[in-house]
């Protein structure tokens, strides 16, 4: 019992201090500081993290190393520790298996290297390093090798650029045209862009001659400057220190060999590093305090890790590593007591009972655990949950509220497992334990700036098909400068039918689009100057107008019907929203706001949520589901497969467990008797949410008060189901989910006739999926499975042939006998399929061997390795959807696309596999490849009959025609890009010396032509200076021409040309041109209904001077906003 007057902690910092005051704790700290060892037992739940924080707080100038059994244990420990210590906490991760070579962007390598570097930076405060035993068994680059492979560059240094380029390439960096990923660098004139793996952002180094003028970080997506730096340290991707002097036989230095001997290395040297290696323990200061948590389990995990490896060459032995650890002052922390001759502290801590998780009963149950004078410290994972729980306490019945208010303290922080401090009468519990939720991992996100949309146009290659809006389909044939009257302008070369070459000036580049159409389409080239293109455009415009008209009619019909109007968010809805354990992405917030606004309108909702796999569609849907239930309505969630129904049942039930919501499932996983009972309860209104397959739309299913229908992947249902859905749609709110993304251009074109929300922001801490293509190599399969098992994960093996799936199962059992395996496919009976899925979901099976039944919706964060057997038979979209089942954790996921030996692979299949292997989700290339999926998404929304129209004119022009049709039908002004034709003797091009890569040059031309405001133009000019250096005269004139164009459009001037001492301005708006003339006191002469004349002060032949004069003339007042 807590004694009267004893202070009750109200923060995690106070709780940590309380743990540090336990009897014997001070003696443990004293013993450690004097170089001795000690033990702490009774450390149940998260009290171990608090104990470590208390030890570290006693001397923040001392390094600490915490060793846990597995990497997952280490990551969860850091989540807790970061909230309770002032020390700098670093994770030292383990490779799942030692890589054959190190990629420049390898996050594990970067994190391990950062820890070694930090431990050797004596001018910085020591770190608190958290790791696991497998990580300590793996070698790190030797300190001398790191020193030799590191180059520090400072502002003011003399740096020959050629020498640095040679140094970077020799150390694993890749030269590219534009930096996107760690390990890449590029050169533009006197500017070097580089993305070191050890840095959160890319670095831009600007030189004047050989002297470094500036160093700054920048965002690779927006290319915008982030922060000015004084210096930067570049460390090689693969340390390549030379062998120690006198060592003829191996790459280790004598010191490293001695360390290897002491640590019992397995047949050193390591296969990973070309230079000397050593143990992380060699970098620890001798005064480092080592904390060993769950020692016996750590030893067991280390030995299991080595046993699973076929050849642990270069690794350190478990026994020798543990012996090395005890050379430091060390403390063993465990829950259970053990006999020890060392200084010991016995914490009076007990585990706490598991609560039911009911929102209604949670605080009542908690109250019943409390004796007189007892208190609770309830740890909330964020501020929103803190506020929500405070309000919940106030809502508790009067009999318990007074007691709870006086006995419960709320604190913000992440503790995963609660405990009871017996001597203090204190229960510590997390919000997740209170409601029996799975704790979400703490996440971090790098600072973001606005990114630019990826433009497929930038990937133009010679021979690619393009669409000229006015003239039709042609082939792109490169760029060329054309001289006219001594002035140069760059042109695009387009080849039309009959080998006719047309030169398009870059000032008109906005009229040219890359042709994108359905994968199977291959259109003919257009005859230049003929009428067929105009006819084809008109036909597509008519078809698009008809479709838009039909969609608008449907929208109007729905709007005319009375809907099931929901009230604004109630207090309970707000609680549900706050209980989401993650931070919503920007797109999720927007989509949730959209659908709630829809549901609060008197007309029925019909909204489509588009988002890539794993981007958070389910949570968005659950907000709508809860709102409907909270408004007294029932909800039906329709899914295409029984597996997805089972997945949604678990997800919805867990998310809504603490709220008064009844969730059920209706699918073939239910017996006939169970289905009858569920149908009856639906009719009575006893079930709030029912999740099911097509069985849900059977005629015998009756709802008491259906208010919302959620349809997941509607395109996967048959014709009969879709017809049935049409009738249901007319009566209730409908929310449709699809994992096939749609392009932003289509989204914008459909605004006003289709309610769409797109989720395009990836989840936090997303790591690109490592994708590899290869033959079915049993050694590779075993190695990848063992790697996943070593990190405590699970494996998908996709084989889409039921007739021989048992043979594949036997083969896998022979390859990896230590792994447990279960099989799932659609032809199994309901009980067996459900049992197989549950076995895998609960972690009892290591491998799920399945058909594509797992393609939709299966969400198991612990499964992060996938094999797709006979991958050449799948389309790009199918491969992408399957691959999306992994990569839902912070660990790197792996997807192996396996080809059967002796099987001939078609050229198209090879191209598909190469695309999905090479394109990283974090780079532009992947998003360009995604256009194939987006076109499929367009077909899903618009209907397959529109695919021919897209093929006829190309996707981008189709979207423009669609948008114009919608605007015409809604009597809105058309939105298209106006252009003022400017005829001045001024060169208009980017010199090759300034931007040499054609792709980058096209990007600048394209963005310049699309700059629709002076602000956008100024931003582009600033970016060019920052990215490529001082702007040369020809490129500066190009920017000025665009400025004149924008200012002219503001005054509604369509054409400017020279005529005997005058600049003639052909205008469209007499009122505006007279206003401009008035501002110039009549100097601008309006001569007729079309033309105004500006007498030139500059010589007519001096194009640049005329350009400056005209810009000044049109800048006399702020022009109106130009039409876009």
mmCIF file with all atom_site columns, C-alpha atoms in Angstrom, residues 650-763:
data_model
loop_
_atom_site.group_PDB
_atom_site.id
_atom_site.type_symbol
_atom_site.label_atom_id
_atom_site.label_alt_id
_atom_site.label_comp_id
_atom_site.label_asym_id
_atom_site.label_entity_id
_atom_site.label_seq_id
_atom_site.pdbx_PDB_ins_code
_atom_site.Cartn_x
_atom_site.Cartn_y
_atom_site.Cartn_z
_atom_site.occupancy
_atom_site.B_iso_or_equiv
_atom_site.pdbx_formal_charge
_atom_site.auth_seq_id
_atom_site.auth_comp_id
_atom_site.auth_asym_id
_atom_site.auth_atom_id
_atom_site.pdbx_PDB_model_num
ATOM 1   C CA . UNK A 1 650 ? -9.652  -9.059  -37.415 1.00 0.00 ? 650 UNK A CA 1
ATOM 2   C CA . UNK A 1 651 ? -8.722  -5.461  -38.311 1.00 0.00 ? 651 UNK A CA 1
ATOM 3   C CA . UNK A 1 652 ? -12.196 -3.980  -37.709 1.00 0.00 ? 652 UNK A CA 1
ATOM 4   C CA . UNK A 1 653 ? -12.763 -5.997  -34.523 1.00 0.00 ? 653 UNK A CA 1
ATOM 5   C CA . UNK A 1 654 ? -9.454  -4.951  -32.997 1.00 0.00 ? 654 UNK A CA 1
ATOM 6   C CA . UNK A 1 655 ? -9.817  -1.296  -34.003 1.00 0.00 ? 655 UNK A CA 1
ATOM 7   C CA . UNK A 1 656 ? -13.370 -1.082  -32.636 1.00 0.00 ? 656 UNK A CA 1
ATOM 8   C CA . UNK A 1 657 ? -12.920 -3.385  -29.629 1.00 0.00 ? 657 UNK A CA 1
ATOM 9   C CA . UNK A 1 658 ? -13.140 -0.606  -27.038 1.00 0.00 ? 658 UNK A CA 1
ATOM 10  C CA . UNK A 1 659 ? -16.280 0.889   -28.598 1.00 0.00 ? 659 UNK A CA 1
ATOM 11  C CA . UNK A 1 660 ? -19.899 -0.315  -28.605 1.00 0.00 ? 660 UNK A CA 1
ATOM 12  C CA . UNK A 1 661 ? -19.753 -1.767  -32.124 1.00 0.00 ? 661 UNK A CA 1
ATOM 13  C CA . UNK A 1 662 ? -20.706 -5.344  -33.048 1.00 0.00 ? 662 UNK A CA 1
ATOM 14  C CA . UNK A 1 663 ? -18.705 -6.717  -36.002 1.00 0.00 ? 663 UNK A CA 1
ATOM 15  C CA . UNK A 1 664 ? -19.473 -9.993  -37.799 1.00 0.00 ? 664 UNK A CA 1
ATOM 16  C CA . UNK A 1 665 ? -18.420 -11.821 -40.949 1.00 0.00 ? 665 UNK A CA 1
ATOM 17  C CA . UNK A 1 666 ? -20.529 -13.609 -43.540 1.00 0.00 ? 666 UNK A CA 1
ATOM 18  C CA . UNK A 1 667 ? -18.519 -15.848 -45.882 1.00 0.00 ? 667 UNK A CA 1
ATOM 19  C CA . UNK A 1 668 ? -17.895 -19.500 -46.587 1.00 0.00 ? 668 UNK A CA 1
ATOM 20  C CA . UNK A 1 669 ? -15.710 -19.557 -43.475 1.00 0.00 ? 669 UNK A CA 1
ATOM 21  C CA . UNK A 1 670 ? -19.031 -19.641 -41.576 1.00 0.00 ? 670 UNK A CA 1
ATOM 22  C CA . UNK A 1 671 ? -21.131 -22.797 -41.260 1.00 0.00 ? 671 UNK A CA 1
ATOM 23  C CA . UNK A 1 672 ? -24.696 -22.877 -42.545 1.00 0.00 ? 672 UNK A CA 1
ATOM 24  C CA . UNK A 1 673 ? -26.019 -22.572 -38.981 1.00 0.00 ? 673 UNK A CA 1
ATOM 25  C CA . UNK A 1 674 ? -23.734 -19.617 -38.263 1.00 0.00 ? 674 UNK A CA 1
ATOM 26  C CA . UNK A 1 675 ? -24.806 -17.901 -41.486 1.00 0.00 ? 675 UNK A CA 1
ATOM 27  C CA . UNK A 1 676 ? -28.483 -18.359 -40.576 1.00 0.00 ? 676 UNK A CA 1
ATOM 28  C CA . UNK A 1 677 ? -27.877 -16.847 -37.130 1.00 0.00 ? 677 UNK A CA 1
ATOM 29  C CA . UNK A 1 678 ? -25.942 -13.869 -38.587 1.00 0.00 ? 678 UNK A CA 1
ATOM 30  C CA . UNK A 1 679 ? -28.647 -13.203 -41.227 1.00 0.00 ? 679 UNK A CA 1
ATOM 31  C CA . UNK A 1 680 ? -31.317 -13.203 -38.517 1.00 0.00 ? 680 UNK A CA 1
ATOM 32  C CA . UNK A 1 681 ? -29.330 -10.827 -36.325 1.00 0.00 ? 681 UNK A CA 1
ATOM 33  C CA . UNK A 1 682 ? -28.760 -8.491  -39.304 1.00 0.00 ? 682 UNK A CA 1
ATOM 34  C CA . UNK A 1 683 ? -32.515 -8.342  -39.848 1.00 0.00 ? 683 UNK A CA 1
ATOM 35  C CA . UNK A 1 684 ? -33.038 -7.586  -36.148 1.00 0.00 ? 684 UNK A CA 1
ATOM 36  C CA . UNK A 1 685 ? -30.365 -4.852  -36.186 1.00 0.00 ? 685 UNK A CA 1
ATOM 37  C CA . UNK A 1 686 ? -28.230 -6.677  -33.599 1.00 0.00 ? 686 UNK A CA 1
ATOM 38  C CA . UNK A 1 687 ? -25.149 -6.509  -35.849 1.00 0.00 ? 687 UNK A CA 1
ATOM 39  C CA . UNK A 1 688 ? -23.663 -3.086  -36.616 1.00 0.00 ? 688 UNK A CA 1
ATOM 40  C CA . UNK A 1 689 ? -21.012 -4.046  -39.174 1.00 0.00 ? 689 UNK A CA 1
ATOM 41  C CA . UNK A 1 690 ? -21.018 -7.127  -41.367 1.00 0.00 ? 690 UNK A CA 1
ATOM 42  C CA . UNK A 1 691 ? -18.060 -8.029  -43.557 1.00 0.00 ? 691 UNK A CA 1
ATOM 43  C CA . UNK A 1 692 ? -18.518 -10.521 -46.332 1.00 0.00 ? 692 UNK A CA 1
ATOM 44  C CA . UNK A 1 693 ? -17.998 -11.733 -49.877 1.00 0.00 ? 693 UNK A CA 1
ATOM 45  C CA . UNK A 1 694 ? -20.643 -11.737 -52.662 1.00 0.00 ? 694 UNK A CA 1
ATOM 46  C CA . UNK A 1 695 ? -22.877 -13.668 -50.218 1.00 0.00 ? 695 UNK A CA 1
ATOM 47  C CA . UNK A 1 696 ? -23.694 -10.250 -48.734 1.00 0.00 ? 696 UNK A CA 1
ATOM 48  C CA . UNK A 1 697 ? -25.655 -9.149  -51.816 1.00 0.00 ? 697 UNK A CA 1
ATOM 49  C CA . UNK A 1 698 ? -27.831 -12.265 -51.975 1.00 0.00 ? 698 UNK A CA 1
ATOM 50  C CA . UNK A 1 699 ? -31.551 -11.584 -52.011 1.00 0.00 ? 699 UNK A CA 1
ATOM 51  C CA . UNK A 1 700 ? -32.130 -13.320 -48.656 1.00 0.00 ? 700 UNK A CA 1
ATOM 52  C CA . UNK A 1 701 ? -29.937 -10.761 -46.848 1.00 0.00 ? 701 UNK A CA 1
ATOM 53  C CA . UNK A 1 702 ? -32.120 -8.129  -45.188 1.00 0.00 ? 702 UNK A CA 1
ATOM 54  C CA . UNK A 1 703 ? -30.880 -5.265  -43.049 1.00 0.00 ? 703 UNK A CA 1
ATOM 55  C CA . UNK A 1 704 ? -32.915 -3.463  -40.432 1.00 0.00 ? 704 UNK A CA 1
ATOM 56  C CA . UNK A 1 705 ? -31.304 -0.107  -41.165 1.00 0.00 ? 705 UNK A CA 1
ATOM 57  C CA . UNK A 1 706 ? -28.496 -0.243  -43.735 1.00 0.00 ? 706 UNK A CA 1
ATOM 58  C CA . UNK A 1 707 ? -26.793 3.145   -44.061 1.00 0.00 ? 707 UNK A CA 1
ATOM 59  C CA . UNK A 1 708 ? -23.398 2.511   -45.663 1.00 0.00 ? 708 UNK A CA 1
ATOM 60  C CA . UNK A 1 709 ? -21.993 0.045   -48.168 1.00 0.00 ? 709 UNK A CA 1
ATOM 61  C CA . UNK A 1 710 ? -18.196 -0.230  -48.412 1.00 0.00 ? 710 UNK A CA 1
ATOM 62  C CA . UNK A 1 711 ? -16.977 -2.014  -51.568 1.00 0.00 ? 711 UNK A CA 1
ATOM 63  C CA . UNK A 1 712 ? -13.367 -3.190  -51.674 1.00 0.00 ? 712 UNK A CA 1
ATOM 64  C CA . UNK A 1 713 ? -11.939 -3.721  -55.196 1.00 0.00 ? 713 UNK A CA 1
ATOM 65  C CA . UNK A 1 714 ? -15.278 -3.536  -57.088 1.00 0.00 ? 714 UNK A CA 1
ATOM 66  C CA . UNK A 1 715 ? -13.596 -4.378  -60.410 1.00 0.00 ? 715 UNK A CA 1
ATOM 67  C CA . UNK A 1 716 ? -12.943 -7.921  -59.120 1.00 0.00 ? 716 UNK A CA 1
ATOM 68  C CA . UNK A 1 717 ? -16.652 -8.754  -58.817 1.00 0.00 ? 717 UNK A CA 1
ATOM 69  C CA . UNK A 1 718 ? -18.726 -10.371 -61.551 1.00 0.00 ? 718 UNK A CA 1
ATOM 70  C CA . UNK A 1 719 ? -21.510 -8.843  -63.642 1.00 0.00 ? 719 UNK A CA 1
ATOM 71  C CA . UNK A 1 720 ? -24.340 -10.178 -61.443 1.00 0.00 ? 720 UNK A CA 1
ATOM 72  C CA . UNK A 1 721 ? -22.851 -8.694  -58.288 1.00 0.00 ? 721 UNK A CA 1
ATOM 73  C CA . UNK A 1 722 ? -22.323 -5.346  -60.025 1.00 0.00 ? 722 UNK A CA 1
ATOM 74  C CA . UNK A 1 723 ? -25.957 -5.302  -61.198 1.00 0.00 ? 723 UNK A CA 1
ATOM 75  C CA . UNK A 1 724 ? -27.123 -5.995  -57.645 1.00 0.00 ? 724 UNK A CA 1
ATOM 76  C CA . UNK A 1 725 ? -24.872 -3.209  -56.381 1.00 0.00 ? 725 UNK A CA 1
ATOM 77  C CA . UNK A 1 726 ? -26.569 -0.721  -58.725 1.00 0.00 ? 726 UNK A CA 1
ATOM 78  C CA . UNK A 1 727 ? -29.855 -1.197  -56.849 1.00 0.00 ? 727 UNK A CA 1
ATOM 79  C CA . UNK A 1 728 ? -28.246 -0.944  -53.406 1.00 0.00 ? 728 UNK A CA 1
ATOM 80  C CA . UNK A 1 729 ? -26.279 2.144   -54.499 1.00 0.00 ? 729 UNK A CA 1
ATOM 81  C CA . UNK A 1 730 ? -29.477 4.059   -55.143 1.00 0.00 ? 730 UNK A CA 1
ATOM 82  C CA . UNK A 1 731 ? -30.545 3.824   -51.511 1.00 0.00 ? 731 UNK A CA 1
ATOM 83  C CA . UNK A 1 732 ? -27.491 4.162   -49.229 1.00 0.00 ? 732 UNK A CA 1
ATOM 84  C CA . UNK A 1 733 ? -24.128 5.872   -48.873 1.00 0.00 ? 733 UNK A CA 1
ATOM 85  C CA . UNK A 1 734 ? -21.439 4.035   -50.871 1.00 0.00 ? 734 UNK A CA 1
ATOM 86  C CA . UNK A 1 735 ? -17.683 4.092   -50.317 1.00 0.00 ? 735 UNK A CA 1
ATOM 87  C CA . UNK A 1 736 ? -15.561 2.207   -52.876 1.00 0.00 ? 736 UNK A CA 1
ATOM 88  C CA . UNK A 1 737 ? -11.921 1.297   -52.250 1.00 0.00 ? 737 UNK A CA 1
ATOM 89  C CA . UNK A 1 738 ? -9.371  0.401   -54.911 1.00 0.00 ? 738 UNK A CA 1
ATOM 90  C CA . UNK A 1 739 ? -5.680  -0.377  -54.681 1.00 0.00 ? 739 UNK A CA 1
ATOM 91  C CA . UNK A 1 740 ? -5.168  0.451   -58.356 1.00 0.00 ? 740 UNK A CA 1
ATOM 92  C CA . UNK A 1 741 ? -3.904  4.035   -58.398 1.00 0.00 ? 741 UNK A CA 1
ATOM 93  C CA . UNK A 1 742 ? -5.260  6.631   -60.791 1.00 0.00 ? 742 UNK A CA 1
ATOM 94  C CA . UNK A 1 743 ? -3.192  9.466   -62.196 1.00 0.00 ? 743 UNK A CA 1
ATOM 95  C CA . UNK A 1 744 ? -3.600  12.938  -60.732 1.00 0.00 ? 744 UNK A CA 1
ATOM 96  C CA . UNK A 1 745 ? -4.506  14.290  -64.173 1.00 0.00 ? 745 UNK A CA 1
ATOM 97  C CA . UNK A 1 746 ? -7.540  11.991  -64.377 1.00 0.00 ? 746 UNK A CA 1
ATOM 98  C CA . UNK A 1 747 ? -8.449  12.830  -60.798 1.00 0.00 ? 747 UNK A CA 1
ATOM 99  C CA . UNK A 1 748 ? -8.463  16.535  -61.642 1.00 0.00 ? 748 UNK A CA 1
ATOM 100 C CA . UNK A 1 749 ? -10.397 15.963  -64.880 1.00 0.00 ? 749 UNK A CA 1
ATOM 101 C CA . UNK A 1 750 ? -13.162 14.124  -63.015 1.00 0.00 ? 750 UNK A CA 1
ATOM 102 C CA . UNK A 1 751 ? -13.625 16.803  -60.362 1.00 0.00 ? 751 UNK A CA 1
ATOM 103 C CA . UNK A 1 752 ? -17.268 17.756  -60.315 1.00 0.00 ? 752 UNK A CA 1
ATOM 104 C CA . UNK A 1 753 ? -18.633 14.546  -61.836 1.00 0.00 ? 753 UNK A CA 1
ATOM 105 C CA . UNK A 1 754 ? -17.069 11.857  -59.624 1.00 0.00 ? 754 UNK A CA 1
ATOM 106 C CA . UNK A 1 755 ? -16.145 12.138  -55.957 1.00 0.00 ? 755 UNK A CA 1
ATOM 107 C CA . UNK A 1 756 ? -12.617 10.742  -55.652 1.00 0.00 ? 756 UNK A CA 1
ATOM 108 C CA . UNK A 1 757 ? -10.011 10.878  -52.889 1.00 0.00 ? 757 UNK A CA 1
ATOM 109 C CA . UNK A 1 758 ? -6.476  9.702   -53.690 1.00 0.00 ? 758 UNK A CA 1
ATOM 110 C CA . UNK A 1 759 ? -3.972  8.424   -51.130 1.00 0.00 ? 759 UNK A CA 1
ATOM 111 C CA . UNK A 1 760 ? -0.533  9.040   -52.619 1.00 0.00 ? 760 UNK A CA 1
ATOM 112 C CA . UNK A 1 761 ? 1.549   9.717   -49.488 1.00 0.00 ? 761 UNK A CA 1
ATOM 113 C CA . UNK A 1 762 ? 3.519   6.624   -48.427 1.00 0.00 ? 762 UNK A CA 1
ATOM 114 C CA . UNK A 1 763 ? 3.312   5.495   -44.799 1.00 0.00 ? 763 UNK A CA 1
#
